[in-house]
Every structure is written in C-alpha cells, then in structure tokens.
C-alpha cells in the first residue's frame, strides 16, 4: 500500500496550465510520448538488459511481423550497479523493493525491461500499455523510418486505434477526447510559437475539436473529417519562426505543457509506493526519459531545472523525511547556477525565476522560524536548506536580471538573509517561550514561586546556549557573527519585557530583586556569548555589543534599595520626632533608668540593618554606607532632641554684676536691700530656663543614661554589622570594620557632645539653679562668719545622692566631676562677682579656706568619692584666688598697678585702664585682683577704686 503524506499546497512554478486535462490524462499522454520517442527506425520495441549481466546496456528489437514480447510484469528487476546520477548528486545508493499492481514485487531476481519499470512507476495498466504498443507498431509499419519528431503523435494514435482496441465504447470515446484536448493544449492553448491572429487554422481547429467533443469524429484513415483535422493540425504544428514550413512538428513543446509532461515523466524516478525514495534504476530511467527531449523541446539545461523542482517537490511534499532529496536538490542547484550564467533564453530565465522563488518561499517560511523546524538531530537538513536558499537567492540577484554584480553583493545578499532569518526565528522562539511561561501554572516544585520573568530569563539563557551550540555553527558559514546576532535579538526581546516590568514597580520587593538579578545573569551570559563569537572580528565585537544597551539591572536594584532605605529612614525619623515629644524621661520607667524610646529606636535600627542584609542583592557593601548614613542622621536627631531644652553651662551661670566699692562700716546697712535686689535679679535670670518636670535633675540623669546606653549599644551594632557584611561575601567588609568605611560617625561625635552637654547642664543647674538660694543668695552675704557654706553643702549632698543613685557607672564620675567644677565656679563667683551684698577682710580668708576645704572634702568623701589628684587639679584656680584674700589692701593695689603696667605699658602710670572681665580667674590677672579690691571692706581699697575708676558704692 503506498505511503501517504500530508498534502503540501504548491503552485507549479512552470506557469498556469489552461487545459482541462487532469494529471492522470497528462501522465498517460506522457507515457505515450515516451513509448513513441523510444522507438527506432525499426519496428521492434525496446527492451533493457541490466548492467548486472556484465554486458553493455543495449536495446533489442523484434521483427515487425512478430508480436511484441509480453510485458515482463511477473519477472524481477535486477539491481543495476551503483547509480552514477545518485553519486553525482550526493545521494545514498541501496536496494529497494517495490510492490507492483496485483501484489507482484520488482526485486533483484531476473530481468525486466526499463519500459515495464517506467509503466509501473507511471501507474499505466498492462492492458493500456499493450494497446499503446500495438498502436506504435502500426504507426511504425505505416511510416517506416520516419522519426517521431516529424509526426503529431496524438493525430497518428487517433487514426490507428479503433473502438475494437478498447474494452468498451465509453473508454474509447474518453481516449479520443483526451487526445483531442492534448492537441488543443499543444497547438492552441500553449503553442510552441504564438498564434497568428490572421491565420484561420486555429479557429478551424477549435471548431473541429468542439464538434468532435459533441459528436464523435470518424477517425478512419480516409474519412473526410480526419483529412481536414490532419490538414489543420499539420499546418499549425509545422510553423517556424521565419514563416517557412518546418519538417519538425511542434505540438508538445510549448510552455508550460512540455514542462508539465516532463515533470510527470520524472515522477517515474520515485518509488510508486513511497514517493520519498528515488529508485535504484535512476540512471536507466533517466536515459529513457531523456529520449522525449526532441518531442518536448527540452535539453540538458531544462532537464536540470525540472529535475531540481521534482527533487525539491518530492522532499517537501513527503514531509521532509528523506534528506537525500534535499541534498540532491542542493547539489543539482549548483549545475542550474552554471546553466543560468550561460543561458540567454528569456523563457528559461522566467521559469527559473519562478522555480527559485517557489523554493525560496517554502524554505524561508521554515528559516524564518527555524527553531520550529530544526533541532540537534537534523542540522544537516538545515544546512542544506540554508545553502539552497543562499544559492537560489544569489542566482535570482546575479544571473537572472543582470550578470555584473560583484562578489561584495553576493556576500551581502547571503549575510543579510541569514541575519533576517536569525532575528525572525529568535523573535518567534522568544514569543513561544513567553507563551509557555504564561501558560504554565505549575512549572515545577522549585520554580512555582519564582516570578514569571525569572523563569523566562532561565529559558532564554538556555535558548541562547542552544543557539550557540546547534545553529550558530551552521549559520556562521554565511554570517560571521551568527551567534552575536542571535543573542542581540534575545537581549532586545527580554529587554522589552524587563523595561515594562521596571516601569511597573515603585518599591523594592523580593520579586523585583529576583527578576532583576535573573536579568543581570542573563545579560552576562548573553554578552559572554557575543564576545566569544566576535573574538576574531575586526572590531572585537564592539558593533555587536553596541546593539545591546545594558539592562543596568544592578543600577535599578541600587535605586530601588536606595528608595527602600529612604522609606525606612524617613519612617524612623518620623518615629523619633513623634515619640521624643511624648518622652517623659522617667527614672522609674525601668530598672536600668534610661528612656524606653532608646530601646525602641535601637530595635528599629537593628531591624532595618537586618532587613537590609536579608535583601537578596549583590551590592550590600556598596549601599550599606547610604543606609548607615541615614540611620546615623536619625540617631543624631534623637540625640539633639534628647538634649533639647536642657540648657547648657552658660544657661545657669548668672550674669556678673557691675563692679562696686565698699565703704567701711556701711556693709550691714545695705544688706537687706541689696539681698532683695539680688534675689529678684536671680529669679529673672533663671526664668528663661524651661522649668517643666522633664528637665529636672532626675530626668537629666535619665537623658544622660539614655545617650550612654545608645552609645554602648551602637558599638555592639557596628560589630554585628561587620559580621553580617562579611557573611554577605562583601569585598570591602574590612573597610567598615577598620573604620575606613562609613560608620555611625555623626552619632558617635553627637553622643560625646550630648553627654558632655547634659553632664554640664546637670551640674550647673544643680549649683546655680536648684541651689542658688543657699549659694548665690546666701553664702557670705552680710557677715562671713554667720553665712558660711554648711547649708550649701547639706543640700548639695542630697543632689549628689540623687545623681549617684540614678546615673550609670560609666557616666557617674563624669557628672559628679562636673558638679564639683560647677561648685568651684560658683564658689569663685561668690568671692569675685557676688555683688555689693558681700565684703571681705583679710581675716575672713581663713574662714573661706576652711569652707572650701569642706567643699573639696565632700567630693573626696573619705576616699570613696573623686580621686584626690582630680580634686587638686580642679581646685587649683580657687586656691590661687584664695591666696589674694590673705593680702592687705595696700599690697593688692600695688600688685594691681604692677599687672597693669605689664599689660598696658607706661600709659597705665597716668591713667588706670579698666581691665576686661575674662572670667578666667587668676592671681596674676588684673581683673581678678581688681575684683578682690572691690570686695575689700577697708578705706584703702575704697579710696583707690574711687580715685582710679570712680566706682559707686552700690548698684
């Protein structure tokens, strides 16, 4: 049973055939032409002796009066030697076995005529063959020695065969109609020469044929109708280009009738049971078929073109299962190319162009989507099809329109076509991958949670590597950068999808990072393939790389991460602003006695850093400084708000009153009034300090604890960050660890400044604000002996207990030291700037020294307090000033004058300039000595001050 293949819709490239003759009719007519062409001047039919008999191929004839030998349908065909034609076309040779009508097989046992083989191949029945051969014998007997080219075969057959030669009248009439239509096709519809409109013969022939189709014509030799038909037919068949009567009859050599008949004859070269297989007896069958060239007006050039189409058609129409046909067509096209260069026949060029265009049309459909048609197992087919296309295109460009195109055009044509196929096919392949990924709801267990573009990136990477391994080596023959063009196309296709994705994301998500990282990996794979492909190119692949604008996935990731950082930092900053407004700094809020907000802010910083390192990104080390800087600003903001409104050292120190002089004996009379004025002035001075409960001494201590706690925890946080950075395989993790990278630099310095400011604010608030009533308003006011330091010490001790029990160990010494310094400053302020309510005599110096010793002893606390050397260092200035209190007024005046001369020169002799108040008290500083004089209660000091500066006695 013959194999069946999917029907391929091919328009014949040989032109439109207008006749009503079917393929079956034409095939039978072609067989008749073949039998007629194969007869010699003798009257015997040809028989073929195979080469396996080791004899020269020859044709034998029988005597004219002897009956022709019976058809050899029941004898096996002996395989001939390896086909030269097959070998020349690059086809495989091998024995095949064919099933004949009725089940007989033509194998390799015995002899058979080539004619019998062709009959079977052309599906001609034995009965029909016998009838045709009888007719040929009759023709040969009647026209002995006359070549078949000199007669019109259908006309002769009409005259020789009668109804008695057919099984029935119906078959006879059908046979006559076929031959009349063949005459119509060869002489009227597709004549060898164009019909002359002035000639009446064509019209007469049409009328005869039309009448014969309606009413059977008498085909008797001497019938009038047959004589008329013969006359008209011969007048049309024997026309020539110059108008003379030609001996040769042209009735089957007009285009496209002749090519259609020849194509059907060439079909005999293919196994009747499997049209994808070329028979082993190809050489002998072709030799027989070529005998029809004279009748059909063909030659080797036309044969090559027709056989090319037949080989190609059988390959395409039988489902492309037999690559031998494709290889043969490809090799035969090389011969056709030579013919095209040599031919000047416009009809040949026209048919050649049509044939090659048909082949190109079919082949390019597959090459425009070669990923659908080819794979690793049929790359040879692809190579042959590409070669076929390139050669066909070259012939169309160079040899048909004109013949002066140079080599550069040839290369360009091939290069451009391959470039188009690569881009087109990979576009199609990409689209298929896209649809596959979209349609896949259940990819696999390890991929089902991946974003669509991640899966697509993997698919495209695999596609790129397959392209490089399978198709690029084939296409590189015609396109030096085949792999490069392929990956450029894939890069562009994926890039379009990626850009749409990027435009749709506004914040960092795990899916976004996964997609961008997958895109980055895909791009690296693609660029690597392009670079390797272009290693031998003149520009090193720059032109290919320039066609691939980078995805900049890392930059997109970085921008998204920066946006993520900004969001987190802004959120934390808002939290700091909101919560610190509500923070009460309660020392009883927790046992550690720091603000709960400190724990929260550190937790937020820690969680943000941890979340950052959980981001699946490759650039933690690069972006960490941005995050740390943002968090650093948040912590700095926390510190600023923690110390906001707490005041500073200068906030609590009272303004130094103007200098006055004392008058002996008047000190006590003005005491009450001056004291009342000082108290009132002090209240107005400290009224500017925020007096709410959040700024009390316990609350200030909590603020100090809070900053100290955050500072300590920040060091732990930095160490943990270094570990996380190293775990992320960051190249510059050590830069962060050794301090050359970004750390919490702003916070670090802000903590130092903040703790220092809060310690000083606490100390000076205690001394100058909370204890001002016993220090500034009470100490040494009036009589020194009756207003000593004991009340101040008693209340100071209470505050020191609060500080000691509240402030953490690491900051406690710092705070108490600042309280000591503030106390010493307050003690000096009382002695040197205490206002007119205070006056001292040299005899008071001992009491004052005792009081100061009591003050220093409190901070020493029998060795449990501050170190002695620290106390001594801080008390140096006080002791230096106390030394002035021992001096009498005359000595003080002389020392003052001497110091002015040193600082102002001889100008100080005539006029004493007022030394500025620097606040840096010192026994060698003029302003300090002047102040001691101002508070000296004796006549000498008062007169000097009156004379030198005209100082008033009171404010």
PDB file of C-alpha atoms in Angstrom, residues 570-752:
ATOM      1  CA  UNK A 570      12.075  58.561  56.895  1.00  0.00           C
ATOM      2  CA  UNK A 571       9.812  56.268  58.880  1.00  0.00           C
ATOM      3  CA  UNK A 572      12.347  56.068  61.704  1.00  0.00           C
ATOM      4  CA  UNK A 573      12.912  59.821  61.628  1.00  0.00           C
ATOM      5  CA  UNK A 574       9.167  60.437  61.960  1.00  0.00           C
ATOM      6  CA  UNK A 575       9.048  57.965  64.825  1.00  0.00           C
ATOM      7  CA  UNK A 576      11.857  59.815  66.625  1.00  0.00           C
ATOM      8  CA  UNK A 577      10.099  63.162  66.194  1.00  0.00           C
ATOM      9  CA  UNK A 578       6.778  61.812  67.408  1.00  0.00           C
ATOM     10  CA  UNK A 579       7.968  59.713  70.362  1.00  0.00           C
ATOM     11  CA  UNK A 580      10.507  62.109  71.809  1.00  0.00           C
ATOM     12  CA  UNK A 581       7.797  64.736  72.064  1.00  0.00           C
ATOM     13  CA  UNK A 582       5.977  62.311  74.353  1.00  0.00           C
ATOM     14  CA  UNK A 583       9.023  61.029  76.244  1.00  0.00           C
ATOM     15  CA  UNK A 584       8.899  61.982  79.982  1.00  0.00           C
ATOM     16  CA  UNK A 585      12.378  60.661  80.906  1.00  0.00           C
ATOM     17  CA  UNK A 586      11.005  58.975  83.972  1.00  0.00           C
ATOM     18  CA  UNK A 587      13.773  57.362  86.093  1.00  0.00           C
ATOM     19  CA  UNK A 588      11.261  54.793  87.289  1.00  0.00           C
ATOM     20  CA  UNK A 589      10.252  53.707  83.783  1.00  0.00           C
ATOM     21  CA  UNK A 590      12.618  50.744  84.009  1.00  0.00           C
ATOM     22  CA  UNK A 591      15.259  49.439  86.338  1.00  0.00           C
ATOM     23  CA  UNK A 592      18.075  50.489  84.000  1.00  0.00           C
ATOM     24  CA  UNK A 593      16.827  54.084  84.342  1.00  0.00           C
ATOM     25  CA  UNK A 594      17.021  55.062  80.699  1.00  0.00           C
ATOM     26  CA  UNK A 595      14.237  56.122  78.353  1.00  0.00           C
ATOM     27  CA  UNK A 596      12.082  53.359  76.778  1.00  0.00           C
ATOM     28  CA  UNK A 597      12.383  55.221  73.482  1.00  0.00           C
ATOM     29  CA  UNK A 598      16.077  54.320  73.417  1.00  0.00           C
ATOM     30  CA  UNK A 599      15.216  50.630  73.296  1.00  0.00           C
ATOM     31  CA  UNK A 600      12.701  51.225  70.530  1.00  0.00           C
ATOM     32  CA  UNK A 601      14.990  53.344  68.386  1.00  0.00           C
ATOM     33  CA  UNK A 602      17.807  50.814  68.691  1.00  0.00           C
ATOM     34  CA  UNK A 603      15.421  47.983  67.858  1.00  0.00           C
ATOM     35  CA  UNK A 604      14.277  49.857  64.753  1.00  0.00           C
ATOM     36  CA  UNK A 605      17.883  50.464  63.673  1.00  0.00           C
ATOM     37  CA  UNK A 606      18.763  46.810  64.269  1.00  0.00           C
ATOM     38  CA  UNK A 607      15.703  45.534  62.395  1.00  0.00           C
ATOM     39  CA  UNK A 608      16.403  47.870  59.478  1.00  0.00           C
ATOM     40  CA  UNK A 609      20.003  46.648  59.217  1.00  0.00           C
ATOM     41  CA  UNK A 610      18.903  43.031  59.492  1.00  0.00           C
ATOM     42  CA  UNK A 611      16.235  43.535  56.821  1.00  0.00           C
ATOM     43  CA  UNK A 612      18.855  45.182  54.619  1.00  0.00           C
ATOM     44  CA  UNK A 613      21.171  42.189  54.810  1.00  0.00           C
ATOM     45  CA  UNK A 614      18.249  39.881  54.093  1.00  0.00           C
ATOM     46  CA  UNK A 615      17.721  41.636  50.765  1.00  0.00           C
ATOM     47  CA  UNK A 616      18.891  39.213  48.017  1.00  0.00           C
ATOM     48  CA  UNK A 617      21.126  41.796  46.358  1.00  0.00           C
ATOM     49  CA  UNK A 618      24.789  41.585  45.288  1.00  0.00           C
ATOM     50  CA  UNK A 619      25.824  45.050  46.477  1.00  0.00           C
ATOM     51  CA  UNK A 620      25.335  45.162  50.247  1.00  0.00           C
ATOM     52  CA  UNK A 621      28.771  46.687  50.803  1.00  0.00           C
ATOM     53  CA  UNK A 622      28.182  49.393  48.201  1.00  0.00           C
ATOM     54  CA  UNK A 623      24.817  50.514  49.580  1.00  0.00           C
ATOM     55  CA  UNK A 624      25.499  49.981  53.294  1.00  0.00           C
ATOM     56  CA  UNK A 625      27.059  53.467  53.687  1.00  0.00           C
ATOM     57  CA  UNK A 626      23.815  55.024  52.386  1.00  0.00           C
ATOM     58  CA  UNK A 627      21.791  53.109  54.957  1.00  0.00           C
ATOM     59  CA  UNK A 628      24.208  53.787  57.805  1.00  0.00           C
ATOM     60  CA  UNK A 629      24.294  57.489  56.944  1.00  0.00           C
ATOM     61  CA  UNK A 630      20.504  57.651  57.046  1.00  0.00           C
ATOM     62  CA  UNK A 631      20.279  55.781  60.347  1.00  0.00           C
ATOM     63  CA  UNK A 632      23.138  57.888  61.649  1.00  0.00           C
ATOM     64  CA  UNK A 633      21.122  61.039  60.985  1.00  0.00           C
ATOM     65  CA  UNK A 634      18.123  59.539  62.788  1.00  0.00           C
ATOM     66  CA  UNK A 635      20.241  58.801  65.848  1.00  0.00           C
ATOM     67  CA  UNK A 636      21.796  62.241  65.635  1.00  0.00           C
ATOM     68  CA  UNK A 637      18.290  63.670  65.572  1.00  0.00           C
ATOM     69  CA  UNK A 638      17.418  61.575  68.624  1.00  0.00           C
ATOM     70  CA  UNK A 639      20.452  62.981  70.476  1.00  0.00           C
ATOM     71  CA  UNK A 640      19.605  66.549  69.521  1.00  0.00           C
ATOM     72  CA  UNK A 641      16.054  66.119  70.777  1.00  0.00           C
ATOM     73  CA  UNK A 642      17.228  64.325  73.915  1.00  0.00           C
ATOM     74  CA  UNK A 643      19.365  67.306  74.921  1.00  0.00           C
ATOM     75  CA  UNK A 644      16.983  69.925  73.557  1.00  0.00           C
ATOM     76  CA  UNK A 645      15.700  72.376  76.191  1.00  0.00           C
ATOM     77  CA  UNK A 646      18.088  71.120  78.853  1.00  0.00           C
ATOM     78  CA  UNK A 647      20.221  74.238  78.770  1.00  0.00           C
ATOM     79  CA  UNK A 648      23.985  74.450  78.984  1.00  0.00           C
ATOM     80  CA  UNK A 649      26.665  75.703  81.318  1.00  0.00           C
ATOM     81  CA  UNK A 650      26.138  79.366  80.395  1.00  0.00           C
ATOM     82  CA  UNK A 651      22.372  78.992  80.733  1.00  0.00           C
ATOM     83  CA  UNK A 652      22.588  78.673  84.507  1.00  0.00           C
ATOM     84  CA  UNK A 653      25.571  80.885  85.388  1.00  0.00           C
ATOM     85  CA  UNK A 654      24.193  84.278  86.479  1.00  0.00           C
ATOM     86  CA  UNK A 655      25.284  87.468  84.796  1.00  0.00           C
ATOM     87  CA  UNK A 656      28.245  89.098  86.505  1.00  0.00           C
ATOM     88  CA  UNK A 657      27.062  92.301  88.223  1.00  0.00           C
ATOM     89  CA  UNK A 658      28.760  95.641  87.677  1.00  0.00           C
ATOM     90  CA  UNK A 659      31.738  96.447  89.926  1.00  0.00           C
ATOM     91  CA  UNK A 660      31.132  98.500  93.081  1.00  0.00           C
ATOM     92  CA  UNK A 661      33.311  99.595  96.020  1.00  0.00           C
ATOM     93  CA  UNK A 662      32.802  99.006  99.660  1.00  0.00           C
ATOM     94  CA  UNK A 663      32.790 101.693 102.363  1.00  0.00           C
ATOM     95  CA  UNK A 664      33.924 100.710 105.810  1.00  0.00           C
ATOM     96  CA  UNK A 665      31.044 100.327 108.269  1.00  0.00           C
ATOM     97  CA  UNK A 666      28.304 100.534 105.650  1.00  0.00           C
ATOM     98  CA  UNK A 667      28.151  96.847 104.690  1.00  0.00           C
ATOM     99  CA  UNK A 668      25.360  95.773 107.006  1.00  0.00           C
ATOM    100  CA  UNK A 669      23.074  98.745 106.496  1.00  0.00           C
ATOM    101  CA  UNK A 670      22.579  97.902 102.867  1.00  0.00           C
ATOM    102  CA  UNK A 671      22.454  94.129 103.317  1.00  0.00           C
ATOM    103  CA  UNK A 672      18.703  93.605 103.276  1.00  0.00           C
ATOM    104  CA  UNK A 673      18.095  95.885 100.339  1.00  0.00           C
ATOM    105  CA  UNK A 674      20.926  94.502  98.243  1.00  0.00           C
ATOM    106  CA  UNK A 675      19.980  90.929  99.058  1.00  0.00           C
ATOM    107  CA  UNK A 676      16.395  91.591  97.984  1.00  0.00           C
ATOM    108  CA  UNK A 677      17.633  93.089  94.695  1.00  0.00           C
ATOM    109  CA  UNK A 678      19.962  90.163  94.029  1.00  0.00           C
ATOM    110  CA  UNK A 679      17.252  87.597  94.705  1.00  0.00           C
ATOM    111  CA  UNK A 680      14.852  89.374  92.366  1.00  0.00           C
ATOM    112  CA  UNK A 681      17.524  89.679  89.674  1.00  0.00           C
ATOM    113  CA  UNK A 682      18.375  85.981  90.035  1.00  0.00           C
ATOM    114  CA  UNK A 683      14.762  84.956  89.571  1.00  0.00           C
ATOM    115  CA  UNK A 684      14.548  86.969  86.374  1.00  0.00           C
ATOM    116  CA  UNK A 685      17.800  85.447  85.105  1.00  0.00           C
ATOM    117  CA  UNK A 686      16.810  81.793  85.607  1.00  0.00           C
ATOM    118  CA  UNK A 687      13.300  82.338  84.393  1.00  0.00           C
ATOM    119  CA  UNK A 688      14.447  81.673  80.866  1.00  0.00           C
ATOM    120  CA  UNK A 689      15.245  78.027  81.674  1.00  0.00           C
ATOM    121  CA  UNK A 690      12.476  75.531  80.995  1.00  0.00           C
ATOM    122  CA  UNK A 691      11.200  74.539  84.368  1.00  0.00           C
ATOM    123  CA  UNK A 692       8.937  71.597  83.411  1.00  0.00           C
ATOM    124  CA  UNK A 693       9.312  68.245  85.080  1.00  0.00           C
ATOM    125  CA  UNK A 694      11.030  66.658  82.068  1.00  0.00           C
ATOM    126  CA  UNK A 695      14.070  68.797  82.756  1.00  0.00           C
ATOM    127  CA  UNK A 696      14.505  68.127  86.472  1.00  0.00           C
ATOM    128  CA  UNK A 697      17.748  66.670  87.794  1.00  0.00           C
ATOM    129  CA  UNK A 698      16.445  63.039  87.806  1.00  0.00           C
ATOM    130  CA  UNK A 699      15.173  63.495  84.256  1.00  0.00           C
ATOM    131  CA  UNK A 700      18.510  64.955  83.153  1.00  0.00           C
ATOM    132  CA  UNK A 701      20.198  61.925  84.664  1.00  0.00           C
ATOM    133  CA  UNK A 702      17.877  59.643  82.644  1.00  0.00           C
ATOM    134  CA  UNK A 703      18.807  61.552  79.487  1.00  0.00           C
ATOM    135  CA  UNK A 704      22.479  61.012  80.263  1.00  0.00           C
ATOM    136  CA  UNK A 705      21.847  57.301  80.881  1.00  0.00           C
ATOM    137  CA  UNK A 706      19.902  57.066  77.626  1.00  0.00           C
ATOM    138  CA  UNK A 707      22.654  58.554  75.498  1.00  0.00           C
ATOM    139  CA  UNK A 708      25.256  56.441  77.254  1.00  0.00           C
ATOM    140  CA  UNK A 709      23.160  53.296  76.684  1.00  0.00           C
ATOM    141  CA  UNK A 710      22.642  54.010  72.980  1.00  0.00           C
ATOM    142  CA  UNK A 711      26.331  54.801  72.591  1.00  0.00           C
ATOM    143  CA  UNK A 712      27.283  51.459  74.134  1.00  0.00           C
ATOM    144  CA  UNK A 713      24.735  49.510  72.094  1.00  0.00           C
ATOM    145  CA  UNK A 714      25.833  51.260  68.930  1.00  0.00           C
ATOM    146  CA  UNK A 715      29.272  49.734  69.291  1.00  0.00           C
ATOM    147  CA  UNK A 716      27.636  46.289  69.525  1.00  0.00           C
ATOM    148  CA  UNK A 717      25.530  47.143  66.472  1.00  0.00           C
ATOM    149  CA  UNK A 718      28.587  48.118  64.461  1.00  0.00           C
ATOM    150  CA  UNK A 719      30.338  44.832  65.276  1.00  0.00           C
ATOM    151  CA  UNK A 720      27.229  42.868  64.273  1.00  0.00           C
ATOM    152  CA  UNK A 721      27.046  44.846  61.017  1.00  0.00           C
ATOM    153  CA  UNK A 722      30.644  43.893  60.184  1.00  0.00           C
ATOM    154  CA  UNK A 723      29.800  40.222  60.706  1.00  0.00           C
ATOM    155  CA  UNK A 724      26.700  40.481  58.520  1.00  0.00           C
ATOM    156  CA  UNK A 725      28.714  42.266  55.870  1.00  0.00           C
ATOM    157  CA  UNK A 726      31.338  39.527  55.841  1.00  0.00           C
ATOM    158  CA  UNK A 727      28.631  36.870  55.674  1.00  0.00           C
ATOM    159  CA  UNK A 728      27.304  38.581  52.560  1.00  0.00           C
ATOM    160  CA  UNK A 729      30.734  38.000  50.935  1.00  0.00           C
ATOM    161  CA  UNK A 730      31.281  41.712  50.538  1.00  0.00           C
ATOM    162  CA  UNK A 731      34.755  42.538  49.260  1.00  0.00           C
ATOM    163  CA  UNK A 732      35.162  45.652  51.394  1.00  0.00           C
ATOM    164  CA  UNK A 733      33.689  44.386  54.678  1.00  0.00           C
ATOM    165  CA  UNK A 734      37.003  45.103  56.416  1.00  0.00           C
ATOM    166  CA  UNK A 735      36.777  48.761  55.389  1.00  0.00           C
ATOM    167  CA  UNK A 736      33.750  49.073  57.619  1.00  0.00           C
ATOM    168  CA  UNK A 737      35.429  47.139  60.403  1.00  0.00           C
ATOM    169  CA  UNK A 738      38.627  49.192  60.478  1.00  0.00           C
ATOM    170  CA  UNK A 739      36.766  52.482  60.299  1.00  0.00           C
ATOM    171  CA  UNK A 740      37.737  53.460  56.755  1.00  0.00           C
ATOM    172  CA  UNK A 741      34.206  52.664  55.668  1.00  0.00           C
ATOM    173  CA  UNK A 742      31.098  54.535  56.678  1.00  0.00           C
ATOM    174  CA  UNK A 743      30.124  54.123  60.342  1.00  0.00           C
ATOM    175  CA  UNK A 744      27.812  55.995  62.688  1.00  0.00           C
ATOM    176  CA  UNK A 745      30.186  58.945  62.590  1.00  0.00           C
ATOM    177  CA  UNK A 746      27.653  61.717  63.208  1.00  0.00           C
ATOM    178  CA  UNK A 747      26.095  59.861  66.119  1.00  0.00           C
ATOM    179  CA  UNK A 748      29.440  58.995  67.638  1.00  0.00           C
ATOM    180  CA  UNK A 749      30.541  62.634  67.900  1.00  0.00           C
ATOM    181  CA  UNK A 750      26.995  63.728  68.807  1.00  0.00           C
ATOM    182  CA  UNK A 751      26.942  61.262  71.723  1.00  0.00           C
ATOM    183  CA  UNK A 752      30.190  62.677  73.091  1.00  0.00           C
TER     184      UNK A 752
END
